[in-house]
CSV table of C-alpha atoms in Angstrom, one decimal:
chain,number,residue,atom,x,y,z
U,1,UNK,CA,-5.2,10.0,65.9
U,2,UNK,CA,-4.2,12.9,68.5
U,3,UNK,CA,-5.2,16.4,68.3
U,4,UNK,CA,-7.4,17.3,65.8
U,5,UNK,CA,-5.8,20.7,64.0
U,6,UNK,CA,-8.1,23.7,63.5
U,7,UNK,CA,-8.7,25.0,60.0
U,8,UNK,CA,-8.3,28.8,59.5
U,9,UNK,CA,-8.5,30.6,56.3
U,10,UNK,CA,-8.1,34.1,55.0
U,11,UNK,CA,-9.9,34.6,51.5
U,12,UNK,CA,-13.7,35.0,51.1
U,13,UNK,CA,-15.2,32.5,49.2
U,14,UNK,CA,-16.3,34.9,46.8
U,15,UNK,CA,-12.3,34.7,45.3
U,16,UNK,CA,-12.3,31.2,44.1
U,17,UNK,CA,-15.7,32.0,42.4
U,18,UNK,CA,-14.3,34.8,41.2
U,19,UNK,CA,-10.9,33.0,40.1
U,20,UNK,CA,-13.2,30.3,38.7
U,21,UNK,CA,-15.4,32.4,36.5
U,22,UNK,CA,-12.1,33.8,35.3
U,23,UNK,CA,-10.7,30.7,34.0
U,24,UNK,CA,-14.1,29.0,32.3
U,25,UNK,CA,-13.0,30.3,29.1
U,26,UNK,CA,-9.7,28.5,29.4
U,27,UNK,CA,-11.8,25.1,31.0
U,28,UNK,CA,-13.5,24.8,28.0
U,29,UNK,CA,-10.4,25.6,25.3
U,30,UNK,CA,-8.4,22.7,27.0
U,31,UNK,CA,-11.3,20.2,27.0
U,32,UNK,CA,-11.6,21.1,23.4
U,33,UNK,CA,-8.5,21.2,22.0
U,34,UNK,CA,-6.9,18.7,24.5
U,35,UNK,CA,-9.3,15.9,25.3
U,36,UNK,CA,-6.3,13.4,25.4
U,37,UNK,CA,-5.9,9.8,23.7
U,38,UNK,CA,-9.3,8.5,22.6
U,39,UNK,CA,-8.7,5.2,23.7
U,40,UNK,CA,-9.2,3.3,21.1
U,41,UNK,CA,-6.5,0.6,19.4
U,42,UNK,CA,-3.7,2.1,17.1
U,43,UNK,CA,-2.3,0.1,14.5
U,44,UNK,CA,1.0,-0.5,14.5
U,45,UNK,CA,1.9,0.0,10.3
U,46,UNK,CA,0.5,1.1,7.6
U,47,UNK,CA,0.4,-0.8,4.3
U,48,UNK,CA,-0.4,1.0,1.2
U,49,UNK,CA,-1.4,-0.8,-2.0
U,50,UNK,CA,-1.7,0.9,-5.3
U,51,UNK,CA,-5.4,1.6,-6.2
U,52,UNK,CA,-5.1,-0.6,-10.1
U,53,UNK,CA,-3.3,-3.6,-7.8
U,54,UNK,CA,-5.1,-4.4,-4.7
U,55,UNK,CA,-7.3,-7.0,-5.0
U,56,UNK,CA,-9.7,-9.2,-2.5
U,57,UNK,CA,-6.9,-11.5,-2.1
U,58,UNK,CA,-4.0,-8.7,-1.9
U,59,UNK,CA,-3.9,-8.8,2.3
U,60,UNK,CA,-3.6,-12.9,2.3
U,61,UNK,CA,-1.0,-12.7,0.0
U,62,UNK,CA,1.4,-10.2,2.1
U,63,UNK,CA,0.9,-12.6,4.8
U,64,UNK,CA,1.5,-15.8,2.6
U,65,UNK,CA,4.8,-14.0,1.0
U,66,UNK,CA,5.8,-12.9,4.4
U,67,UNK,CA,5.4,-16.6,5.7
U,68,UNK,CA,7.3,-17.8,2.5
U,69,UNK,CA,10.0,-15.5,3.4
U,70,UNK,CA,10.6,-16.3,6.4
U,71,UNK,CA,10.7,-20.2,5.8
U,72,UNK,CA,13.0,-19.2,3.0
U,73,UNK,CA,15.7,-17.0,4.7
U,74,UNK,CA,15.2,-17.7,8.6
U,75,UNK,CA,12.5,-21.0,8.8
U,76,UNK,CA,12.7,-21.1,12.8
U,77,UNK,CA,12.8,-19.0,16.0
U,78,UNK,CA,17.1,-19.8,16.7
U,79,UNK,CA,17.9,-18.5,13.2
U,80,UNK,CA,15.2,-15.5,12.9
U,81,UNK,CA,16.3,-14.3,16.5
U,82,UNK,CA,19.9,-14.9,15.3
U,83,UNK,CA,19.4,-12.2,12.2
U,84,UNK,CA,17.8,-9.7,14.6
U,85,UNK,CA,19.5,-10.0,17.8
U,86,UNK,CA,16.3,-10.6,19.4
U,87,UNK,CA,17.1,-12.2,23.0
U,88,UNK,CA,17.5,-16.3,23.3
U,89,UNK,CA,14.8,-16.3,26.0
U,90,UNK,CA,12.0,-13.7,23.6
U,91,UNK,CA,13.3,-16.5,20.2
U,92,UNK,CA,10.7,-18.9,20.4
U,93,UNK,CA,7.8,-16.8,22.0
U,94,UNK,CA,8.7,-13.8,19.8
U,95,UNK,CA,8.9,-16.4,16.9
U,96,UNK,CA,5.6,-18.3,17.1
U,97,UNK,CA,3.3,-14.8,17.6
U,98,UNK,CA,4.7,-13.4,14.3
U,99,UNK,CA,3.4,-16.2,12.3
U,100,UNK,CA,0.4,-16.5,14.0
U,101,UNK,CA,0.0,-13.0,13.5
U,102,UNK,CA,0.9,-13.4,9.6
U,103,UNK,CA,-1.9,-16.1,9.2
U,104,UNK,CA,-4.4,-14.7,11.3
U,105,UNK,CA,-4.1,-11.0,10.8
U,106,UNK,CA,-1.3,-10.0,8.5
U,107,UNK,CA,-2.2,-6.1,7.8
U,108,UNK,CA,-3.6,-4.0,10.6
U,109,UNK,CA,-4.2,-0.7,9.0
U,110,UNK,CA,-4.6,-0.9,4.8
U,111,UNK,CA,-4.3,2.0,2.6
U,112,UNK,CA,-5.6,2.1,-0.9
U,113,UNK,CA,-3.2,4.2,-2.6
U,114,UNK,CA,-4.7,7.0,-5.5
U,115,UNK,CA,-1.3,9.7,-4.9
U,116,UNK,CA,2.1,8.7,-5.4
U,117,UNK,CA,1.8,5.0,-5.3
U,118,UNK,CA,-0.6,5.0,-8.0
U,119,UNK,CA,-0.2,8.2,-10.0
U,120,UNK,CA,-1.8,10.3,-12.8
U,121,UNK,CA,-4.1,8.5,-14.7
U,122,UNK,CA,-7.4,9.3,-17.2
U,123,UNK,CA,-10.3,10.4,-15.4
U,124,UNK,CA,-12.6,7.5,-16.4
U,125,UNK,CA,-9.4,4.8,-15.1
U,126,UNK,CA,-9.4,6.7,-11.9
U,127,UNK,CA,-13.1,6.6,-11.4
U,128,UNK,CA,-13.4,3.2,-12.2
U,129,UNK,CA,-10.5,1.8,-9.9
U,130,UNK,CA,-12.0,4.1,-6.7
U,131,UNK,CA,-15.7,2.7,-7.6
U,132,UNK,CA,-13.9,-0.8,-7.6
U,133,UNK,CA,-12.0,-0.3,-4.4
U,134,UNK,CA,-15.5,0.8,-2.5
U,135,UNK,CA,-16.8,-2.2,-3.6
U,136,UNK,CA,-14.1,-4.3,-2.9
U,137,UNK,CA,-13.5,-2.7,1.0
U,138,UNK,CA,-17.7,-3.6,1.7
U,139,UNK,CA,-17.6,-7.0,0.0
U,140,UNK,CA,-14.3,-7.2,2.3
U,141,UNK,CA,-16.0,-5.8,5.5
U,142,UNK,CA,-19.0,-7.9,4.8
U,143,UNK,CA,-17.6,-11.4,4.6
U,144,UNK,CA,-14.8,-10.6,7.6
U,145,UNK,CA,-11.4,-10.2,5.4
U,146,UNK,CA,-10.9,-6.9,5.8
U,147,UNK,CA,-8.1,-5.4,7.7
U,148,UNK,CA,-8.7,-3.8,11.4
U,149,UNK,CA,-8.8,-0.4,9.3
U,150,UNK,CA,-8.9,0.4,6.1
U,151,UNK,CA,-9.4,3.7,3.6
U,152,UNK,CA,-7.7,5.6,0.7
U,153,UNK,CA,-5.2,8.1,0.0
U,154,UNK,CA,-6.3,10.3,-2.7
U,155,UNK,CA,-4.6,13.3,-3.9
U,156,UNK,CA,-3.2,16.3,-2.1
U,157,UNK,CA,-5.9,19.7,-1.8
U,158,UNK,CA,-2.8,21.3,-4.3
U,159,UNK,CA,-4.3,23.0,-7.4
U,160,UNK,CA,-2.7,20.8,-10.1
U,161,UNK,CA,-4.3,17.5,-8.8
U,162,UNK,CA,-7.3,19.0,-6.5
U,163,UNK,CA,-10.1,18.3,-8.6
U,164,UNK,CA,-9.3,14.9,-9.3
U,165,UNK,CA,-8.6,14.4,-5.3
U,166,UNK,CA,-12.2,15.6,-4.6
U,167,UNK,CA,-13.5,13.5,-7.5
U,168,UNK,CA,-12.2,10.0,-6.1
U,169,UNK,CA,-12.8,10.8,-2.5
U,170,UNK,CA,-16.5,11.4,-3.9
U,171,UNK,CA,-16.5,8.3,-5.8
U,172,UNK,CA,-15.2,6.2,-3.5
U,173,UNK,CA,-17.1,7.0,-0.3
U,174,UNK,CA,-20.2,7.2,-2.8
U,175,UNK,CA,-19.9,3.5,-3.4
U,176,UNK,CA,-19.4,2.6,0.2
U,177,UNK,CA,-22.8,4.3,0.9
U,178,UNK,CA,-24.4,2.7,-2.3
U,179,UNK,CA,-22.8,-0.9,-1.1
U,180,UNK,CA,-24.5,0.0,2.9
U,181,UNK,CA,-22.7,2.3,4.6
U,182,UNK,CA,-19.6,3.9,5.8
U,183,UNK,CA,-17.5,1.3,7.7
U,184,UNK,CA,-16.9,2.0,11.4
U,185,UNK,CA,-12.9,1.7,10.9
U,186,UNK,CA,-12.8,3.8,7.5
U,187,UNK,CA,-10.2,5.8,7.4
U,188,UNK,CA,-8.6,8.8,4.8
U,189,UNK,CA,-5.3,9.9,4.6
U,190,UNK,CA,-5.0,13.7,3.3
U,191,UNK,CA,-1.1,13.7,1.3
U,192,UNK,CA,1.3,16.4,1.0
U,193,UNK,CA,-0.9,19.4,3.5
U,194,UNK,CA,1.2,22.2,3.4
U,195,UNK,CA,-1.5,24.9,4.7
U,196,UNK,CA,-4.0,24.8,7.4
U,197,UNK,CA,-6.5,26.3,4.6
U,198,UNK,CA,-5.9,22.6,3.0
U,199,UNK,CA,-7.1,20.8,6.1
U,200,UNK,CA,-10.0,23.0,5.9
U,201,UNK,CA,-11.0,23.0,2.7
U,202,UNK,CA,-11.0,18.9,2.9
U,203,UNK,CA,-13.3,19.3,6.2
U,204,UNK,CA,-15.4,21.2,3.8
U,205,UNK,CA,-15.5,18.6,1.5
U,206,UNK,CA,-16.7,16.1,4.2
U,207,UNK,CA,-18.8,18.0,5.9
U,208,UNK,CA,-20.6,18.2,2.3
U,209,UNK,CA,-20.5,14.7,1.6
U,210,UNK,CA,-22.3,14.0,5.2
U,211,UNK,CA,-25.1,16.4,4.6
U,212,UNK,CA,-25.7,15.0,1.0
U,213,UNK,CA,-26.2,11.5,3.0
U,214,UNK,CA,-27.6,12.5,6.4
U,215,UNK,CA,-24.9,11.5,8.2
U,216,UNK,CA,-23.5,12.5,12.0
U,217,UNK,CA,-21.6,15.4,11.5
U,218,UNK,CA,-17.7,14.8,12.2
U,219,UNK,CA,-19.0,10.8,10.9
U,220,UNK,CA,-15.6,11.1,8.9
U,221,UNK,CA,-12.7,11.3,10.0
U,222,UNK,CA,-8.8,11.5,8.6
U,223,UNK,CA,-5.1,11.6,8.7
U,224,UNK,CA,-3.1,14.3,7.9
U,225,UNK,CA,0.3,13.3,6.3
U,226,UNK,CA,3.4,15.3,7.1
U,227,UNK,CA,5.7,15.8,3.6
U,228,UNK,CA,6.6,19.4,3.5
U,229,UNK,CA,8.8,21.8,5.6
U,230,UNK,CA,5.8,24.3,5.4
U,231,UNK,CA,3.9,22.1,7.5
U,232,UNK,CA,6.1,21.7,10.4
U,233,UNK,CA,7.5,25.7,10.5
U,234,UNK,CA,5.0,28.0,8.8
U,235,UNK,CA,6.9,30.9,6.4
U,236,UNK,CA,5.6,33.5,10.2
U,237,UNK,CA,7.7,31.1,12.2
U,238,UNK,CA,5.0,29.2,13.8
U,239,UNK,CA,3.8,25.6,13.9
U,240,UNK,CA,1.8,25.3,11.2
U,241,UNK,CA,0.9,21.5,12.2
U,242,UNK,CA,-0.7,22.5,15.3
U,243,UNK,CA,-2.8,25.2,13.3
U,244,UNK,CA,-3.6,21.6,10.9
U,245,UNK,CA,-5.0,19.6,13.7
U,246,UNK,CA,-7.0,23.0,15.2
U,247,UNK,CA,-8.8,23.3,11.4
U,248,UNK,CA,-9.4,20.0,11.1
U,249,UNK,CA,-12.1,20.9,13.9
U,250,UNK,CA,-12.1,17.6,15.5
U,251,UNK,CA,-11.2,15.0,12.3
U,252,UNK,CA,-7.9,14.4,12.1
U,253,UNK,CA,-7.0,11.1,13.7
U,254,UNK,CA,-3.3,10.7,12.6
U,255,UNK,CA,-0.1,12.8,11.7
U,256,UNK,CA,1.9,10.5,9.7
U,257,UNK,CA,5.4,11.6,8.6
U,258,UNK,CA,6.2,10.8,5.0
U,259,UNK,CA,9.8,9.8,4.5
U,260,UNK,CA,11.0,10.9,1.0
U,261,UNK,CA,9.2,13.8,0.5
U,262,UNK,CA,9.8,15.8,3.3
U,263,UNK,CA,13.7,14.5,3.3
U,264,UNK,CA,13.5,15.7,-0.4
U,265,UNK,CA,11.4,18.8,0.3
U,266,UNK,CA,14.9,19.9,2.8
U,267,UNK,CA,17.4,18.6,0.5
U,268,UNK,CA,18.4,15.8,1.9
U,269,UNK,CA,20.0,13.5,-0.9
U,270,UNK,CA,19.0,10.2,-2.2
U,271,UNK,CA,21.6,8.1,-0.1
U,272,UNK,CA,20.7,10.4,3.5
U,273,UNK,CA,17.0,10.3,3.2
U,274,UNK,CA,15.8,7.7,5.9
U,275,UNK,CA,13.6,8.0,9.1
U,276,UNK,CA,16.3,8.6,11.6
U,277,UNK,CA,18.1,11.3,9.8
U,278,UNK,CA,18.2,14.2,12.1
U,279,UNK,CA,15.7,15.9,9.8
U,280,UNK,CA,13.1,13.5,10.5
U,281,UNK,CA,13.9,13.7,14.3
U,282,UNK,CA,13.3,17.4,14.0
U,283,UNK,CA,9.9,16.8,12.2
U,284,UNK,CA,8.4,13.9,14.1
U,285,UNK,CA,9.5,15.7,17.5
U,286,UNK,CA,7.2,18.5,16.5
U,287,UNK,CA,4.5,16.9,15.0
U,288,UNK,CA,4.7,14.5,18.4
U,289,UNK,CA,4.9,18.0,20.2
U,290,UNK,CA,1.4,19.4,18.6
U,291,UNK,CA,-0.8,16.4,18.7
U,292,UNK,CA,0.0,15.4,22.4
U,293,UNK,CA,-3.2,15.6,24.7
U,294,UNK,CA,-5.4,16.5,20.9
U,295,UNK,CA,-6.1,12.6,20.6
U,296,UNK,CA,-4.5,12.6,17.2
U,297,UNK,CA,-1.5,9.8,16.9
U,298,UNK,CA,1.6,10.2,15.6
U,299,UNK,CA,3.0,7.7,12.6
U,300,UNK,CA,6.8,6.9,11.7
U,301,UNK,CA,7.3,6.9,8.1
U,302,UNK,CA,8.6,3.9,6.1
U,303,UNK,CA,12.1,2.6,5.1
U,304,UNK,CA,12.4,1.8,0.8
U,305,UNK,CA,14.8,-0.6,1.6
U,306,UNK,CA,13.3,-4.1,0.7
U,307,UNK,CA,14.0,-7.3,2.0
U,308,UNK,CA,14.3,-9.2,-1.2
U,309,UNK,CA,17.1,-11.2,-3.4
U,310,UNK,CA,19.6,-13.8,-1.5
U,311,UNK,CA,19.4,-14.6,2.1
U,312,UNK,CA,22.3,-11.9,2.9
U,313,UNK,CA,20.4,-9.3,1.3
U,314,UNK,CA,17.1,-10.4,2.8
U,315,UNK,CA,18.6,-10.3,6.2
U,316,UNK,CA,20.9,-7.0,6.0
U,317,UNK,CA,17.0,-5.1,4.9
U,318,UNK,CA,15.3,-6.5,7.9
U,319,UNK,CA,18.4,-6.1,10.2
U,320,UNK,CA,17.8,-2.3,9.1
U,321,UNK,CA,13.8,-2.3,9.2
U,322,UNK,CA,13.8,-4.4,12.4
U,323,UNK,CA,16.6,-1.2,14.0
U,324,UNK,CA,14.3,1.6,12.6
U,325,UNK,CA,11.2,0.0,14.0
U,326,UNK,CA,12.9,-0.4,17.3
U,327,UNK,CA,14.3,3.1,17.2
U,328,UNK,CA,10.7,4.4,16.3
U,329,UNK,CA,8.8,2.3,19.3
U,330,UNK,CA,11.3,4.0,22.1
U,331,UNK,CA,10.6,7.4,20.5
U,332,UNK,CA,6.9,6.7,21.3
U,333,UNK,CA,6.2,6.2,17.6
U,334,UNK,CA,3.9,3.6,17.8
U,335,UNK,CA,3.3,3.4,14.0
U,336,UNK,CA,4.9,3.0,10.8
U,337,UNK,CA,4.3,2.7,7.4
U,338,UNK,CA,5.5,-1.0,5.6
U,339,UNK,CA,6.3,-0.8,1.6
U,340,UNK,CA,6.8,-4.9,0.9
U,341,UNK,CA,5.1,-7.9,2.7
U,342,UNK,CA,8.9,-9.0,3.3
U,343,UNK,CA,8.5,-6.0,5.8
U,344,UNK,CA,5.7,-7.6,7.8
U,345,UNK,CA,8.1,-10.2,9.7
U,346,UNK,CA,10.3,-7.5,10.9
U,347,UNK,CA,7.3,-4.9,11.5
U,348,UNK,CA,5.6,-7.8,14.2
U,349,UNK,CA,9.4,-8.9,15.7
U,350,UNK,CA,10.2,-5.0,16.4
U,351,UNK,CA,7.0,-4.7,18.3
U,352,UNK,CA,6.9,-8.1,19.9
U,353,UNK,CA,10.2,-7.9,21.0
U,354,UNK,CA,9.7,-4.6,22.5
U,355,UNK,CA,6.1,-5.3,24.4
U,356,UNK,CA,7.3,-8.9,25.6
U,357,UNK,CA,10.7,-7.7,26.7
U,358,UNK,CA,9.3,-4.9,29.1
U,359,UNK,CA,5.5,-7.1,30.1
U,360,UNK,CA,7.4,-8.1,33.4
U,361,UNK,CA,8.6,-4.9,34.6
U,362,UNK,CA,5.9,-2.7,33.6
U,363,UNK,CA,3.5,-5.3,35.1
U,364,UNK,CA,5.4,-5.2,38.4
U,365,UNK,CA,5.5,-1.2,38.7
U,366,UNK,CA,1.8,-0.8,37.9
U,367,UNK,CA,1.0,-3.8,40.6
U,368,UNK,CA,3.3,-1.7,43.0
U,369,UNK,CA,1.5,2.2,42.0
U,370,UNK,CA,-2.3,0.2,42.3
U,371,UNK,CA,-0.7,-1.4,46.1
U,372,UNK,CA,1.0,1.5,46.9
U,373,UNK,CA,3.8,-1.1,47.3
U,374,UNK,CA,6.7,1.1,47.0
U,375,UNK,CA,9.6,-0.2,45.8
U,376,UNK,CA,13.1,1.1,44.1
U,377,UNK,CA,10.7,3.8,41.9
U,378,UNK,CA,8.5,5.8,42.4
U,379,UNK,CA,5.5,5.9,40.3
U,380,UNK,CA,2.8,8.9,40.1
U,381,UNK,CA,-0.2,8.9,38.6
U,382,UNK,CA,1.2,10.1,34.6
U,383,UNK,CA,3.4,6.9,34.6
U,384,UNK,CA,0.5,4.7,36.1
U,385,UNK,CA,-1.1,6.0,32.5
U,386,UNK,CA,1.7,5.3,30.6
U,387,UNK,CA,2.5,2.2,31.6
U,388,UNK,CA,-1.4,0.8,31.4
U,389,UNK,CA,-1.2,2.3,27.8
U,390,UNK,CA,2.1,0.3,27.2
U,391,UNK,CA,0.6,-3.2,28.2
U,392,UNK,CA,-2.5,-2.0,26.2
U,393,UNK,CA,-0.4,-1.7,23.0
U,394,UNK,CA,0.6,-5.0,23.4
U,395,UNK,CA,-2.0,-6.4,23.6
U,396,UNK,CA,-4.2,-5.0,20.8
U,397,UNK,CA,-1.6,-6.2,18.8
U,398,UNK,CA,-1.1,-9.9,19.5
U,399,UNK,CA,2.4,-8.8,21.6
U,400,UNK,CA,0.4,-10.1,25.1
U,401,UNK,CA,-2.1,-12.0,26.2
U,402,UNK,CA,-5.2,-10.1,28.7
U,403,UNK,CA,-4.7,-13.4,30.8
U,404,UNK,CA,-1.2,-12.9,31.2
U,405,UNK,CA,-1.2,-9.0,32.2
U,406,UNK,CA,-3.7,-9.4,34.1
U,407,UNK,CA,-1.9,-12.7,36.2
U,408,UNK,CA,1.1,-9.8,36.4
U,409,UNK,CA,-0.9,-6.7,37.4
U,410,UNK,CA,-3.9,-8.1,39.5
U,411,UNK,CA,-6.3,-5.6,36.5
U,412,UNK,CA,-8.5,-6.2,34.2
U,413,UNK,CA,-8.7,-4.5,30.9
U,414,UNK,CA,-11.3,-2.3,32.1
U,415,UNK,CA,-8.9,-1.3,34.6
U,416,UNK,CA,-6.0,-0.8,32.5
U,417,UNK,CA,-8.2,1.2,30.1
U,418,UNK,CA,-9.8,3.5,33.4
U,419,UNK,CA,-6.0,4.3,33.8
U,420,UNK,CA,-5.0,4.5,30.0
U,421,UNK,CA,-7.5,6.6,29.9
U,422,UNK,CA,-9.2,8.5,33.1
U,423,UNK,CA,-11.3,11.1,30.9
U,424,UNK,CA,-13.7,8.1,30.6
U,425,UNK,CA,-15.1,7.7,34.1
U,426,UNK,CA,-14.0,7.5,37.8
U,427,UNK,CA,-11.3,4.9,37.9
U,428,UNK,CA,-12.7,1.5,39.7
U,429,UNK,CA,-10.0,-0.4,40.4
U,430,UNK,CA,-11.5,-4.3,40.1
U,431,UNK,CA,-10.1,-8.0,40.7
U,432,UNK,CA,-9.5,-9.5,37.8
């Protein structure tokens, strides 16, 4: 071992008690405000479905029409790969998950729509159809066809539509307590915030609804959708997202960028207004700016291009959704919003493609780091993180199999979750 070196110091201990005491403040701002990624799955789309349409059947039949569109316009894994340039070798495996993914589980994350997709409407036809989605979402949740997640978008906190925004968040989350209870993957989605007040103001409408029903406090929790240029710079020339997720004091789960409006709201025209306009960079680059380390996820926004008429058509629009998917997933936007079940094929290629193409050499990297193998990169421990969080994604959404990543890694999920996410608990490293 040879000589053993002596240890000299200068500084008292009292100065890194003193340094220490300092800094507590600071310790406890960053553990609040920067807890990191909770951990939990993220859906990879959206799907909203007007409040007067959806119906117990309404997620089986995106994934029917999706199946029936692809047997119509690309009925096997040479042809579908063809339209989307997917790789020869990722055809068939790509191929085979998507369907199996359309039958099985169609719609990860379902949105019953009261704003823009449903509109202005009496009072007592708005109360009804949020009394009749509650009901619908437990009868769902209770015989096992929901979706993963599942909630409402009601209308903005703006003056013109506020009241009626309160009234069906009421009403709806009234008849999911009446029908049992609160689901554990409910989910709201808060339109058109242009003010942190707005955020806060909708807190205190939750935190009411809780305390009417006895529930935890921070029991519900939402999204906070991105449409307006006042919500990325602030009219003092700040952030004013970041000052959205600080007054949501803990709720906000998701900042999902909406498309038209905010492309509308900086006057971008009709023809321009899509999610990789430069405008859109801008936005999603701050919103992904203020909610990394907060735990709140950043969504893509959706194209209004549909896949539908003859087979030209059909495959130009997903040639175009399947790009703008891709684009999103490099950008580290792991979600998007989907308009038309046609969407769903290319939604589930996009990601497919994207996890299966990279399971090899992410799988050998993070076998190297947990080895301390070496090799022609060098790893540390913030790519470690990543790249468990990258084979995670996968497989939460059908892209991988555990059994797989784990024959490529040597880990189990725990241990891709310990790395994923080290705020819960000393990493173990295990044998699968």
């Amino acid at each position: 071992m040879g000589q053993q070196e002596k240890v000299a110091t200068s500084l008292a201990g009292a100065v890194s008690e003193e340094i220490s005491a300092s800094l507590t403040a600071v310790d406890a701002e960053l553990a609040r405000r920067y807890p990191g990624d909770p951990g939990t799955r993220q859906p990879v789309h959206t799907v909203y479905v007007p409040g007067d349409v959806f119906e117990p059947g309404t997620l089986r039949s995106w994934g029917d029409q999706a199946l029936a569109a692809l047997d119509e316009h690309a009925p096997d894994a040479a042809s579908f790969a063809a339209v989307l340039g997917i790789p020869e070798e990722l055809a068939g495996p790509v191929h085979d998950r998507v369907r199996a993914k359309l039958e099985r589980e169609p719609v990860e994350n379902l949105r019953i729509d009261f704003e823009d997709g449903y509109g202005p409407r009496p009072d007592a036809e708005e109360d009804e159809a949020a009394a009749r989605a509650a009901r619908l979402v437990s009868e769902a949740y209770a015989n096992g066809t929901a979706a993963p997640y599942t909630g409402i978008r009601m209308k903005c906190m703006e003056a013109g539509v506020r009241d009626r925004g309160i009234r069906t968040t009421d009403v709806f989350l009234s008849g999911l307590m009446a029908a049992g209870g609160l689901p554990e993957a409910l989910v709201l989605t808060l339109p058109k915030v242009t003010y942190p007040e707005q955020v806060t103001a909708f807190v205190q409408l939750l935190e009411a609804f809780e305390k009417a029903h006895g529930l935890d406090a921070g029991r519900i929790g939402f999204e906070i959708q991105i449409e307006t240029s006042q919500s990325i710079l602030a009219a003092d020339g700040t952030a004013a997202v970041a000052r959205m997720i600080d007054a949501a004091r803990g709720r906000a789960t998701g900042l999902h960028y909406g498309t038209f409006d905010y492309s509308a709201c900086v006057g971008v025209s009709a023809a321009y207004q899509a999610s990789d306009h430069p405008a859109a960079d801008h936005a999603k680059a701050v919103m992904q700016v203020a909610a990394a380390g907060t735990g709140v996820r950043v969504s893509d926004g959706s194209t209004n291009v549909l896949p539908v008429g003859p087979t030209g058509q059909v495959h130009e629009a997903w040639r175009l959704h399947y790009g703008l998917t891709r684009r999103a997933l490099a950008r580290a936007y792991y979600q998007g919003w989907d308009m038309h079940p046609g969407h769903l094929p290319t939604r589930y290629a996009a990601v497919y493609t994207f996890y299966r193409e990279g399971l090899e050499p992410a799988a050998a990297r993070l076998a190297a780091y947990v080895a301390k193998a070496g090799g022609d990169v060098m790893d540390e421990p913030a790519t470690a993180k990543a790249l468990s969080g990258y084979l995670l994604r996968g497989i939460d959404c059908g892209a991988l199999d555990t059994a797989e990543v784990a024959r490529l890694t040597g880990l189990t999920r725990a241990d891709l979750d310990a790395f994923a996410s080290p705020r819960r608990g000393d990493l173990t490293v295990t044998a699968p």
